[in-house]
Coordinates of N, CA and C in Angstrom, one line a residue:
X702 N 28.2 16.4 -11.8 CA 28.9 16.0 -10.6 C 27.9 15.6 -9.5
X703 N 28.3 14.6 -8.8 CA 27.4 14.1 -7.7 C 27.7 14.9 -6.4
X704 N 26.6 15.3 -5.7 CA 26.7 16.1 -4.5 C 26.3 15.2 -3.3
X705 N 27.0 15.2 -2.3 CA 26.8 14.5 -1.1 C 25.6 15.1 -0.3
X706 N 24.5 14.3 -0.1 CA 23.3 14.8 0.6 C 23.2 14.2 2.0
X707 N 24.1 13.4 2.4 CA 24.1 12.8 3.8 C 23.1 11.6 3.8
X708 N 22.7 11.3 5.0 CA 21.7 10.2 5.1 C 20.3 10.7 5.0
X709 N 19.6 10.2 3.9 CA 18.2 10.6 3.7 C 17.5 9.4 3.2
X710 N 16.2 9.3 3.4 CA 15.4 8.1 2.9 C 15.0 8.4 1.4
X711 N 15.9 8.8 0.6 CA 15.5 9.1 -0.8 C 15.6 7.9 -1.7
X712 N 14.4 7.3 -1.8 CA 14.2 6.2 -2.8 C 13.0 6.7 -3.6
X713 N 13.1 6.7 -4.8 CA 12.0 7.2 -5.6 C 11.8 6.2 -6.8
X714 N 10.6 5.7 -7.0 CA 9.3 6.1 -6.3 C 9.1 5.2 -5.1
X715 N 8.2 5.7 -4.2 CA 7.8 5.0 -3.1 C 6.3 4.7 -3.3
X716 N 5.9 3.5 -3.2 CA 4.4 3.2 -3.5 C 3.6 3.8 -2.4
X717 N 2.4 4.2 -2.8 CA 1.4 4.7 -1.9 C 0.4 3.6 -1.7
X718 N 0.4 3.0 -0.5 CA -0.4 1.8 -0.3 C -1.3 2.1 0.9
X719 N -2.5 1.5 0.8 CA -3.5 1.7 1.9 C -3.7 0.3 2.6
X720 N -3.4 0.4 3.9 CA -3.6 -0.7 4.8 C -5.0 -0.6 5.4
X721 N -5.8 -1.7 5.2 CA -7.1 -1.7 5.8 C -7.3 -2.8 6.8
X722 N -7.9 -2.5 8.0 CA -8.1 -3.4 9.0 C -9.4 -3.2 9.7
X723 N -9.8 -4.2 10.5 CA -11.0 -4.0 11.4 C -10.5 -3.7 12.8
X724 N -11.2 -2.8 13.5 CA -10.9 -2.6 14.9 C -11.7 -3.6 15.7
X725 N -11.5 -3.5 17.0 CA -12.2 -4.4 17.9 C -13.7 -4.4 17.8
X726 N -14.1 -3.2 17.5 CA -15.6 -2.9 17.3 C -16.1 -3.3 15.9
X727 N -15.2 -3.8 15.1 CA -15.6 -4.1 13.7 C -15.6 -2.9 12.8
X728 N -15.2 -1.8 13.2 CA -15.1 -0.6 12.4 C -13.9 -0.7 11.4
X729 N -14.1 -0.2 10.2 CA -13.1 -0.2 9.2 C -12.1 0.9 9.5
X730 N -10.8 0.6 9.5 CA -9.7 1.6 9.6 C -8.8 1.5 8.4
X731 N -8.4 2.6 7.8 CA -7.5 2.6 6.7 C -6.4 3.6 7.0
X732 N -5.2 3.2 6.6 CA -4.0 4.0 6.8 C -3.2 4.1 5.6
X733 N -2.7 5.3 5.2 CA -1.8 5.5 4.1 C -0.4 5.1 4.5
X734 N 0.3 4.3 3.7 CA 1.6 3.8 4.1 C 2.6 3.9 2.9
X735 N 3.7 4.4 3.1 CA 4.7 4.5 2.1 C 6.0 3.7 2.5
X736 N 6.1 3.2 3.7 CA 7.3 2.5 4.2 C 7.1 1.0 4.2
X737 N 7.1 0.5 3.0 CA 6.9 -1.0 2.9 C 6.6 -1.4 1.5
X738 N 6.4 -2.7 1.3 CA 6.0 -3.2 0.0 C 6.3 -4.7 -0.1
X739 N 6.4 -5.2 -1.3 CA 6.6 -6.6 -1.5 C 8.1 -6.9 -1.1
X740 N 8.2 -8.0 -0.3 CA 9.5 -8.4 0.1 C 9.9 -9.9 -0.3
X741 N 8.9 -10.6 -0.8 CA 9.1 -11.9 -1.4 C 7.9 -12.2 -2.3
X742 N 8.0 -13.3 -3.0 CA 6.9 -13.6 -4.0 C 5.5 -13.6 -3.4
X743 N 5.4 -14.0 -2.2 CA 4.1 -14.1 -1.6 C 4.0 -13.3 -0.3
X744 N 4.9 -12.4 -0.1 CA 5.0 -11.7 1.2 C 5.2 -10.2 1.0
X745 N 4.6 -9.4 2.0 CA 4.8 -8.0 2.1 C 5.3 -7.6 3.4
X746 N 6.0 -6.5 3.5 CA 6.6 -6.0 4.7 C 6.0 -4.6 4.9
X747 N 5.5 -4.3 6.1 CA 5.0 -3.0 6.5 C 5.8 -2.5 7.6
X748 N 6.4 -1.3 7.4 CA 7.2 -0.7 8.5 C 6.3 0.5 9.0
X749 N 5.7 0.3 10.1 CA 4.8 1.3 10.6 C 5.0 1.5 12.1
X750 N 4.6 2.7 12.6 CA 4.8 2.9 14.1 C 3.8 2.0 14.8
X751 N 4.2 1.5 15.9 CA 3.4 0.6 16.7 C 2.2 1.3 17.4
X752 N 2.3 2.6 17.5 CA 1.2 3.3 18.2 C 0.0 3.7 17.3
X753 N 0.1 3.3 16.0 CA -1.0 3.5 15.1 C -2.2 2.5 15.4
X754 N -3.4 3.0 15.2 CA -4.6 2.2 15.4 C -4.5 0.9 14.5
X755 N -3.9 1.1 13.3 CA -3.7 0.0 12.4 C -2.8 -1.1 12.9
X756 N -1.8 -0.7 13.6 CA -0.9 -1.7 14.2 C -1.6 -2.5 15.3
X757 N -2.4 -1.8 16.1 CA -3.2 -2.5 17.1 C -4.1 -3.5 16.5
X758 N -4.8 -3.1 15.4 CA -5.8 -3.9 14.7 C -5.1 -5.1 14.1
X759 N -4.0 -4.9 13.5 CA -3.2 -6.0 12.9 C -2.8 -7.1 13.9
X760 N -2.4 -6.6 15.1 CA -1.9 -7.6 16.1 C -3.1 -8.3 16.7
X761 N -4.3 -7.7 16.8 CA -5.5 -8.4 17.3 C -6.2 -9.2 16.3
X762 N -6.2 -8.8 15.1 CA -7.0 -9.6 14.1 C -6.1 -10.6 13.2
X763 N -4.8 -10.3 13.2 CA -3.9 -11.2 12.4 C -4.1 -11.1 10.9
X764 N -4.7 -10.0 10.5 CA -4.9 -9.9 9.0 C -5.0 -8.4 8.6
X765 N -4.9 -8.1 7.3 CA -5.0 -6.8 6.8 C -5.1 -6.9 5.3
X766 N -5.6 -5.9 4.6 CA -5.5 -5.8 3.2 C -4.6 -4.6 2.8
X767 N -4.0 -4.8 1.7 CA -3.1 -3.7 1.2 C -3.5 -3.4 -0.2
X768 N -3.9 -2.1 -0.4 CA -4.4 -1.7 -1.7 C -3.6 -0.7 -2.3
X769 N -3.6 -0.7 -3.7 CA -2.9 0.4 -4.4 C -3.9 1.5 -4.6
X770 N -3.5 2.7 -4.2 CA -4.3 3.9 -4.3 C -4.2 4.4 -5.7
X771 N -5.3 4.9 -6.2 CA -5.4 5.5 -7.6 C -5.6 7.0 -7.5
X772 N -5.3 7.6 -8.6 CA -5.4 9.1 -8.7 C -6.8 9.6 -8.5
X773 N -7.8 8.8 -8.9 CA -9.2 9.2 -8.7 C -9.6 9.3 -7.2
X774 N -8.8 8.6 -6.4 CA -9.1 8.7 -4.9 C -7.9 9.2 -4.1
X775 N -7.2 10.2 -4.8 CA -6.0 10.8 -4.1 C -6.4 11.6 -2.9
X776 N -7.5 12.2 -2.9 CA -8.0 13.0 -1.7 C -8.2 12.1 -0.5
X777 N -8.9 11.0 -0.8 CA -9.2 10.1 0.3 C -7.9 9.4 0.8
X778 N -7.0 9.0 -0.1 CA -5.8 8.3 0.2 C -4.9 9.2 1.1
X779 N -4.8 10.5 0.7 CA -4.0 11.4 1.5 C -4.6 11.7 2.8
X780 N -5.9 11.8 2.9 CA -6.6 11.9 4.2 C -6.3 10.7 5.1
X781 N -6.3 9.5 4.6 CA -5.9 8.3 5.4 C -4.5 8.4 6.0
X782 N -3.7 9.3 5.4 CA -2.4 9.5 6.0 C -2.3 10.7 6.9
X783 N -3.3 11.6 6.9 CA -3.3 12.8 7.7 C -4.1 12.4 9.0
X784 N -5.2 11.8 8.9 CA -6.1 11.5 10.1 C -5.6 10.2 10.8
X785 N -5.8 10.2 12.1 CA -5.5 9.0 12.9 C -6.8 8.4 13.4
X786 N -6.8 7.1 13.3 CA -8.0 6.3 13.9 C -8.0 6.3 15.4
X787 N -6.8 6.7 16.0 CA -6.8 6.8 17.4 C -7.6 8.0 18.0
X788 N -7.8 9.0 17.1 CA -8.4 10.2 17.6 C -9.7 10.5 16.8
X789 N -9.9 9.9 15.7 CA -11.1 10.2 14.8 C -11.9 8.9 14.6
X790 N -12.9 8.7 15.3 CA -13.7 7.5 15.2 C -14.4 7.3 13.8
X791 N -14.7 8.4 13.1 CA -15.4 8.2 11.9 C -14.5 8.5 10.7
X792 N -13.2 8.2 10.8 CA -12.2 8.4 9.8 C -12.7 7.8 8.5
X793 N -13.0 6.6 8.4 CA -13.3 5.9 7.2 C -14.7 6.5 6.6
X794 N -15.6 6.6 7.5 CA -17.0 7.1 7.0 C -16.9 8.5 6.4
X795 N -16.0 9.3 6.8 CA -15.9 10.7 6.3 C -15.5 10.7 4.8
X796 N -14.9 9.6 4.3 CA -14.5 9.6 2.9 C -15.6 9.2 2.0
X797 N -16.7 8.6 2.5 CA -17.7 8.1 1.6 C -17.4 6.8 0.8
X798 N -16.2 6.3 1.1 CA -15.8 5.0 0.4 C -16.6 3.8 1.0
X799 N -16.5 2.7 0.3 CA -17.2 1.5 0.7 C -16.3 0.3 0.9
X800 N -16.6 -0.5 1.9 CA -15.8 -1.7 2.2 C -16.7 -2.9 2.3
X801 N -16.1 -4.0 1.9 CA -16.8 -5.3 2.1 C -15.7 -6.2 2.8
X802 N -16.2 -7.2 3.5 CA -15.3 -8.1 4.2 C -14.6 -9.0 3.2
X803 N -13.3 -9.2 3.4 CA -12.6 -10.1 2.5 C -13.1 -11.5 2.7
X804 N -13.1 -12.3 1.7 CA -13.5 -13.7 1.7 C -12.4 -14.6 2.3
X805 N -11.1 -14.0 2.3 CA -10.0 -14.8 2.7 C -9.3 -14.5 4.0
X806 N -9.5 -13.3 4.5 CA -8.8 -12.9 5.7 C -9.8 -12.0 6.5
X807 N -9.5 -11.8 7.8 CA -10.4 -11.0 8.6 C -10.0 -9.5 8.5
X808 N -10.3 -8.9 7.3 CA -10.0 -7.5 7.0 C -10.9 -7.0 5.9
X809 N -11.1 -5.7 5.9 CA -12.0 -5.1 4.8 C -11.3 -5.0 3.5
X810 N -12.0 -5.0 2.4 CA -11.6 -4.7 1.1 C -12.3 -3.4 0.7
X811 N -11.5 -2.4 0.4 CA -12.0 -1.1 0.0 C -12.4 -1.2 -1.5
X812 N -13.7 -1.1 -1.8 CA -14.2 -1.3 -3.1 C -13.6 -0.4 -4.2
X813 N -13.4 0.9 -3.8 CA -12.9 1.9 -4.8 C -11.5 1.7 -5.3
X814 N -10.6 1.0 -4.5 CA -9.3 0.9 -5.0 C -9.1 -0.3 -6.0
X815 N -8.4 -0.1 -7.0 CA -8.3 -1.0 -8.2 C -7.6 -2.3 -7.9
X816 N -6.7 -2.4 -6.9 CA -5.9 -3.6 -6.7 C -5.7 -3.8 -5.2
X817 N -6.1 -5.0 -4.7 CA -6.0 -5.2 -3.3 C -5.3 -6.6 -3.0
X818 N -4.3 -6.6 -2.1 CA -3.7 -7.8 -1.7 C -4.3 -8.2 -0.3
X819 N -4.9 -9.4 -0.2 CA -5.5 -9.9 1.0 C -4.4 -10.6 1.8
X820 N -4.1 -10.2 3.0 CA -2.9 -10.8 3.7 C -3.2 -11.2 5.1
X821 N -2.6 -12.3 5.5 CA -2.6 -12.8 6.9 C -1.2 -12.5 7.5
X822 N -1.2 -12.1 8.8 CA 0.0 -11.8 9.4 C 0.9 -13.1 9.6
X823 N 2.1 -13.0 9.1 CA 3.0 -14.1 9.2 C 3.9 -13.9 10.5
X824 N 4.2 -12.6 10.7 CA 5.1 -12.3 11.9 C 5.0 -10.8 12.2
X825 N 5.0 -10.5 13.4 CA 5.2 -9.1 13.9 C 6.6 -9.0 14.5
X826 N 7.4 -8.1 14.0 CA 8.8 -8.0 14.5 C 9.0 -6.7 15.2
X827 N 9.8 -6.7 16.3 CA 10.2 -5.6 17.0 C 11.7 -5.5 16.9
X828 N 12.2 -4.6 16.1 CA 13.6 -4.5 15.8 C 14.2 -3.2 16.3
X829 N 15.5 -3.0 16.2 CA 16.1 -1.7 16.5 C 15.7 -0.7 15.6
X830 N 15.1 -1.1 14.4 CA 14.7 -0.1 13.4 C 13.2 0.2 13.5
X831 N 12.5 -0.4 14.4 CA 11.1 -0.2 14.6 C 10.2 -1.4 14.5
X832 N 8.9 -1.2 14.3 CA 7.9 -2.2 14.2 C 7.7 -2.6 12.8
X833 N 7.7 -3.9 12.5 CA 7.6 -4.4 11.1 C 6.6 -5.6 11.2
X834 N 5.7 -5.5 10.2 CA 4.7 -6.6 10.0 C 5.0 -7.3 8.7
X835 N 5.2 -8.6 8.8 CA 5.3 -9.4 7.6 C 4.0 -10.1 7.3
X836 N 3.5 -9.9 6.1 CA 2.2 -10.5 5.8 C 2.3 -11.4 4.6
X837 N 1.6 -12.5 4.7 CA 1.6 -13.5 3.6 C 0.4 -13.1 2.7
X838 N 0.6 -13.0 1.4 CA -0.4 -12.7 0.5 C -1.2 -14.0 0.2
X839 N -2.5 -14.0 0.6 CA -3.3 -15.2 0.3 C -4.2 -15.1 -0.9
X840 N -4.4 -13.8 -1.4 CA -5.2 -13.6 -2.6 C -5.0 -12.2 -3.0
X841 N -5.2 -12.0 -4.3 CA -5.2 -10.6 -4.9 C -6.5 -10.4 -5.6
X842 N -7.1 -9.2 -5.4 CA -8.4 -8.8 -6.0 C -8.0 -7.7 -7.0
X843 N -8.6 -7.7 -8.2 CA -8.4 -6.6 -9.1 C -9.7 -6.2 -9.8
X844 N -9.9 -5.0 -9.9 CA -11.1 -4.5 -10.7 C -10.9 -4.9 -12.1
X845 N -11.9 -5.4 -12.7 CA -11.8 -5.9 -14.1 C -11.3 -4.9 -15.1
X846 N -11.6 -3.6 -14.8 CA -11.2 -2.5 -15.7 C -9.7 -2.3 -15.8
X847 N -8.9 -2.9 -14.8 CA -7.4 -2.8 -14.9 C -6.8 -4.0 -15.5
X848 N -7.6 -5.0 -15.9 CA -7.1 -6.2 -16.5 C -7.1 -6.3 -18.0
X849 N -6.1 -7.0 -18.6 CA -6.1 -7.2 -20.0 C -7.0 -8.4 -20.3
X850 N -7.0 -8.8 -21.6 CA -7.8 -9.9 -22.0 C -7.4 -11.3 -21.4
X851 N -6.1 -11.3 -20.9 CA -5.6 -12.6 -20.3 C -5.7 -12.6 -18.8
X852 N -6.3 -11.5 -18.3 CA -6.5 -11.4 -16.8 C -5.3 -10.9 -16.1
X853 N -4.4 -10.2 -16.8 CA -3.2 -9.7 -16.2 C -3.4 -8.2 -15.9
X854 N -2.9 -7.7 -14.8 CA -3.0 -6.2 -14.5 C -2.2 -5.4 -15.5
X855 N -2.8 -4.4 -16.0 CA -2.1 -3.4 -16.9 C -1.8 -2.2 -16.0
X856 N -0.5 -2.0 -15.8 CA -0.1 -0.9 -14.9 C -0.7 0.5 -15.2
X857 N -0.8 0.8 -16.5 CA -1.3 2.1 -16.8 C -2.8 2.3 -16.5
X858 N -3.5 1.1 -16.5 CA -4.9 1.2 -16.1 C -5.2 1.3 -14.6
X859 N -4.2 1.0 -13.8 CA -4.3 1.2 -12.4 C -4.5 2.6 -12.0
X860 N -3.9 3.5 -12.8 CA -3.9 4.9 -12.5 C -3.3 5.2 -11.1
X861 N -2.3 4.5 -10.8 CA -1.7 4.6 -9.5 C -0.8 5.9 -9.4
X862 N -0.5 6.2 -8.2 CA 0.5 7.3 -8.0 C 1.5 6.9 -6.9
X863 N 2.6 7.6 -6.9 CA 3.7 7.3 -6.0 C 4.0 8.5 -5.2
X864 N 4.8 8.3 -4.1 CA 5.1 9.3 -3.1 C 6.6 9.7 -3.4
X865 N 6.8 11.0 -3.4 CA 8.2 11.6 -3.5 C 8.5 12.1 -2.2
X866 N 9.5 11.4 -1.5 CA 9.9 11.8 -0.2 C 10.7 13.1 -0.2
X867 N 11.3 13.4 -1.3 CA 12.2 14.6 -1.4 C 11.4 15.9 -1.3
X868 N 10.2 15.9 -1.9 CA 9.4 17.2 -1.9 C 8.0 16.9 -1.4
X869 N 7.7 15.8 -0.8 CA 6.4 15.4 -0.3 C 5.3 15.5 -1.4
X870 N 5.6 15.1 -2.6 CA 4.6 15.1 -3.7 C 4.1 13.8 -4.1
X871 N 3.0 13.8 -4.8 CA 2.5 12.6 -5.4 C 2.7 12.7 -6.9
X872 N 3.0 11.6 -7.5 CA 3.2 11.6 -9.0 C 2.5 10.4 -9.6
X873 N 1.8 10.7 -10.7 CA 1.1 9.6 -11.4 C 2.1 8.7 -12.1
X874 N 1.7 7.4 -12.2 CA 2.6 6.4 -12.8 C 1.8 5.8 -14.0
X875 N 2.5 5.3 -14.9 CA 1.8 4.6 -16.0 C 2.5 4.4 -17.3
X876 N 3.4 5.3 -17.7 CA 4.0 5.2 -19.0 C 5.1 4.1 -19.0
X877 N 5.0 3.2 -20.0 CA 6.0 2.1 -20.1 C 7.2 2.7 -20.9
X878 N 8.4 2.5 -20.4 CA 9.6 3.0 -21.0 C 10.6 2.0 -21.4
X879 N 10.3 0.7 -21.1 CA 11.2 -0.4 -21.5 C 10.6 -1.7 -21.2
X880 N 11.3 -2.8 -21.5 CA 10.8 -4.1 -21.3 C 11.8 -4.8 -20.4
X881 N 11.4 -5.3 -19.2 CA 12.3 -6.0 -18.3 C 12.9 -7.2 -18.9
X882 N 14.2 -7.4 -18.7 CA 15.0 -8.6 -19.2 C 15.2 -8.6 -20.7
X883 N 14.8 -7.4 -21.3 CA 15.1 -7.3 -22.7 C 15.8 -5.9 -23.1
X884 N 15.5 -4.9 -22.3 CA 16.0 -3.6 -22.6 C 17.5 -3.5 -22.5
X885 N 18.1 -4.3 -21.6 CA 19.6 -4.3 -21.5 C 20.2 -5.6 -22.1
X886 N 19.5 -6.4 -22.8 CA 20.0 -7.6 -23.3 C 21.2 -7.5 -24.3
X887 N 21.2 -6.4 -25.0 CA 22.3 -6.2 -26.0 C 23.7 -6.1 -25.3
X888 N 23.7 -5.6 -24.0 CA 24.9 -5.5 -23.3 C 25.5 -6.9 -22.9
X889 N 24.6 -7.9 -22.9 CA 25.1 -9.3 -22.6 C 26.0 -9.8 -23.7
X890 N 25.9 -9.2 -24.9 CA 26.7 -9.7 -26.0 C 28.1 -9.1 -26.1
X891 N 28.4 -8.2 -25.3 CA 29.7 -7.5 -25.4 C 30.8 -8.4 -24.9

């Protein structure tokens, strides 16, 4: 039997994504974000509070990178969600991670994360529901170890994890349980 839980943001899984930007001083800033994701073939949407250092950087630089966090870097990824760049100047340095400048946008690429979308800001929106950034994906970088022989990303090799809003937990992702556009095909014949 279904039980009424009222209004809750219960969508599972929620991706754990890292937004990386440069500040005015050229310092790397990284933020853990779960409220957003792909919204079109070449677009992402970020729903973040406007008072974040990351929001300020995005508005000033017009660019950001969006990386998939992996289990090997869960401690750093979680820290990026706990610490604020507004109060901690050495936030990125504390993790010991490494960044290089993107070749396509004015934003850093965090070398340790296995998959990174390089994005330029298409639009910043102020809505009744908050601040939203729409970013156009201009390139995707992937560590060779997560690619198959045809150059396609293998999800299980990403070793990604997702966020559970119901219990504030992280869960590893990777087991394939079906094939899109085939698993339900037999129902088309009824």
